[in-house]
PDB file of C-alpha atoms in Angstrom:
ATOM      1  CA  MET B  27     175.172 137.124  97.864  1.00 63.00           C
ATOM      2  CA  PRO B  28     173.177 134.736  95.623  1.00 72.00           C
ATOM      3  CA  TYR B  29     174.911 131.787  93.983  1.00 66.00           C
ATOM      4  CA  VAL B  30     175.373 132.213  90.216  1.00 67.00           C
ATOM      5  CA  THR B  31     175.831 129.087  88.129  1.00 77.00           C
ATOM      6  CA  SER B  32     178.311 128.869  85.262  1.00 70.00           C
ATOM      7  CA  VAL B  33     175.446 128.862  82.772  1.00 62.00           C
ATOM      8  CA  GLU B  34     173.954 132.019  84.291  1.00 64.00           C
ATOM      9  CA  ARG B  35     177.337 133.756  84.243  1.00 62.00           C
ATOM     10  CA  ILE B  36     177.931 132.824  80.591  1.00 64.00           C
ATOM     11  CA  ALA B  37     174.457 134.063  79.621  1.00 61.00           C
ATOM     12  CA  LYS B  38     175.039 137.323  81.482  1.00 70.00           C
ATOM     13  CA  THR B  39     178.422 137.830  79.794  1.00 65.00           C
ATOM     14  CA  GLU B  40     176.970 137.102  76.354  1.00 80.00           C
ATOM     15  CA  GLY B  41     174.160 139.572  77.008  1.00 84.00           C
ATOM     16  CA  VAL B  42     176.562 142.328  78.004  1.00 90.00           C
ATOM     17  CA  ALA B  43     178.727 141.636  74.946  1.00 93.00           C
ATOM     18  CA  THR B  44     175.664 141.930  72.700  1.00 94.00           C
ATOM     19  CA  VAL B  45     174.742 145.318  74.171  1.00 94.00           C
ATOM     20  CA  LEU B  46     178.319 146.612  73.885  1.00 95.00           C
ATOM     21  CA  LEU B  47     178.579 145.485  70.275  1.00 96.00           C
ATOM     22  CA  LYS B  48     175.271 147.153  69.381  1.00 95.00           C
ATOM     23  CA  GLN B  49     176.429 150.419  70.957  1.00 95.00           C
ATOM     24  CA  LEU B  50     179.777 150.311  69.168  1.00 95.00           C
ATOM     25  CA  VAL B  51     178.211 149.481  65.786  1.00 95.00           C
ATOM     26  CA  LYS B  52     175.765 152.349  66.210  1.00 95.00           C
ATOM     27  CA  ARG B  53     178.664 154.698  66.938  1.00 93.00           C
ATOM     28  CA  TRP B  54     181.203 153.566  64.310  1.00 92.00           C
ATOM     29  CA  GLY B  55     179.408 151.249  61.917  1.00 92.00           C
ATOM     30  CA  SER B  56     180.600 147.705  61.332  1.00 92.00           C
ATOM     31  CA  LEU B  57     183.410 146.389  63.503  1.00 94.00           C
ATOM     32  CA  PRO B  58     186.171 144.030  62.414  1.00 95.00           C
ATOM     33  CA  GLU B  59     185.320 140.416  63.247  1.00 96.00           C
ATOM     34  CA  GLU B  60     188.467 140.089  65.388  1.00 95.00           C
ATOM     35  CA  THR B  61     187.377 143.102  67.477  1.00 96.00           C
ATOM     36  CA  GLN B  62     183.937 141.571  67.969  1.00 96.00           C
ATOM     37  CA  GLN B  63     185.490 138.285  69.085  1.00 96.00           C
ATOM     38  CA  GLN B  64     187.808 140.079  71.525  1.00 96.00           C
ATOM     39  CA  ILE B  65     184.797 141.751  73.145  1.00 96.00           C
ATOM     40  CA  ARG B  66     182.913 138.456  73.380  1.00 95.00           C
ATOM     41  CA  ARG B  67     185.921 136.800  75.063  1.00 95.00           C
ATOM     42  CA  LEU B  68     186.163 139.424  77.830  1.00 95.00           C
ATOM     43  CA  GLN B  69     185.170 138.437  81.342  1.00 93.00           C
ATOM     44  CA  PHE B  70     182.048 140.093  82.753  1.00 91.00           C
ATOM     45  CA  GLU B  71     184.078 142.559  84.857  1.00 93.00           C
ATOM     46  CA  GLN B  72     186.135 143.572  81.815  1.00 95.00           C
ATOM     47  CA  GLN B  73     182.964 144.089  79.790  1.00 95.00           C
ATOM     48  CA  ALA B  74     181.583 146.335  82.532  1.00 95.00           C
ATOM     49  CA  ALA B  75     184.827 148.349  82.482  1.00 97.00           C
ATOM     50  CA  LEU B  76     184.625 148.602  78.688  1.00 97.00           C
ATOM     51  CA  GLY B  77     181.056 149.864  78.968  1.00 95.00           C
ATOM     52  CA  GLU B  78     182.316 152.799  81.024  1.00 95.00           C
ATOM     53  CA  ALA B  79     185.483 153.376  79.017  1.00 96.00           C
ATOM     54  CA  LEU B  80     183.739 153.506  75.641  1.00 94.00           C
ATOM     55  CA  LEU B  81     182.110 156.781  76.657  1.00 93.00           C
ATOM     56  CA  ASP B  82     185.566 158.367  76.403  1.00 96.00           C
ATOM     57  CA  PHE B  83     186.573 156.799  73.084  1.00 96.00           C
ATOM     58  CA  HIS B  84     186.897 159.174  70.133  1.00 95.00           C
ATOM     59  CA  CYS B  85     187.570 156.609  67.423  1.00 94.00           C
ATOM     60  CA  LEU B  86     187.710 152.880  66.750  1.00 94.00           C
ATOM     61  CA  GLU B  87     191.452 152.912  67.426  1.00 95.00           C
ATOM     62  CA  ASP B  88     190.721 153.924  71.044  1.00 97.00           C
ATOM     63  CA  LEU B  89     188.624 150.765  71.404  1.00 96.00           C
ATOM     64  CA  GLN B  90     191.296 148.587  69.857  1.00 95.00           C
ATOM     65  CA  GLU B  91     193.979 150.099  72.106  1.00 96.00           C
ATOM     66  CA  TRP B  92     191.781 149.452  75.163  1.00 97.00           C
ATOM     67  CA  LEU B  93     191.332 145.834  74.120  1.00 96.00           C
ATOM     68  CA  VAL B  94     195.110 145.372  73.803  1.00 96.00           C
ATOM     69  CA  GLN B  95     195.714 146.909  77.232  1.00 95.00           C
ATOM     70  CA  ASN B  96     192.963 144.850  78.889  1.00 93.00           C
ATOM     71  CA  ARG B  97     193.612 141.343  77.584  1.00 86.00           C
TER      72      ARG B  97
END
């Protein structure tokens, strides 16, 4: 397994957050700033899980509930 520096991990996490936010905005329009910040603060593994879970969300409240459960 290759060594990943802190900088590389942060860049990867920020990139995933950007993609997730673009997908969510496309689906539901603008997102509350607090929701955006919660997504940016997630660890990489949590962001990956959110990427899968969002396929099952029916409304913005589903996203917000997921974020509460996965802090």
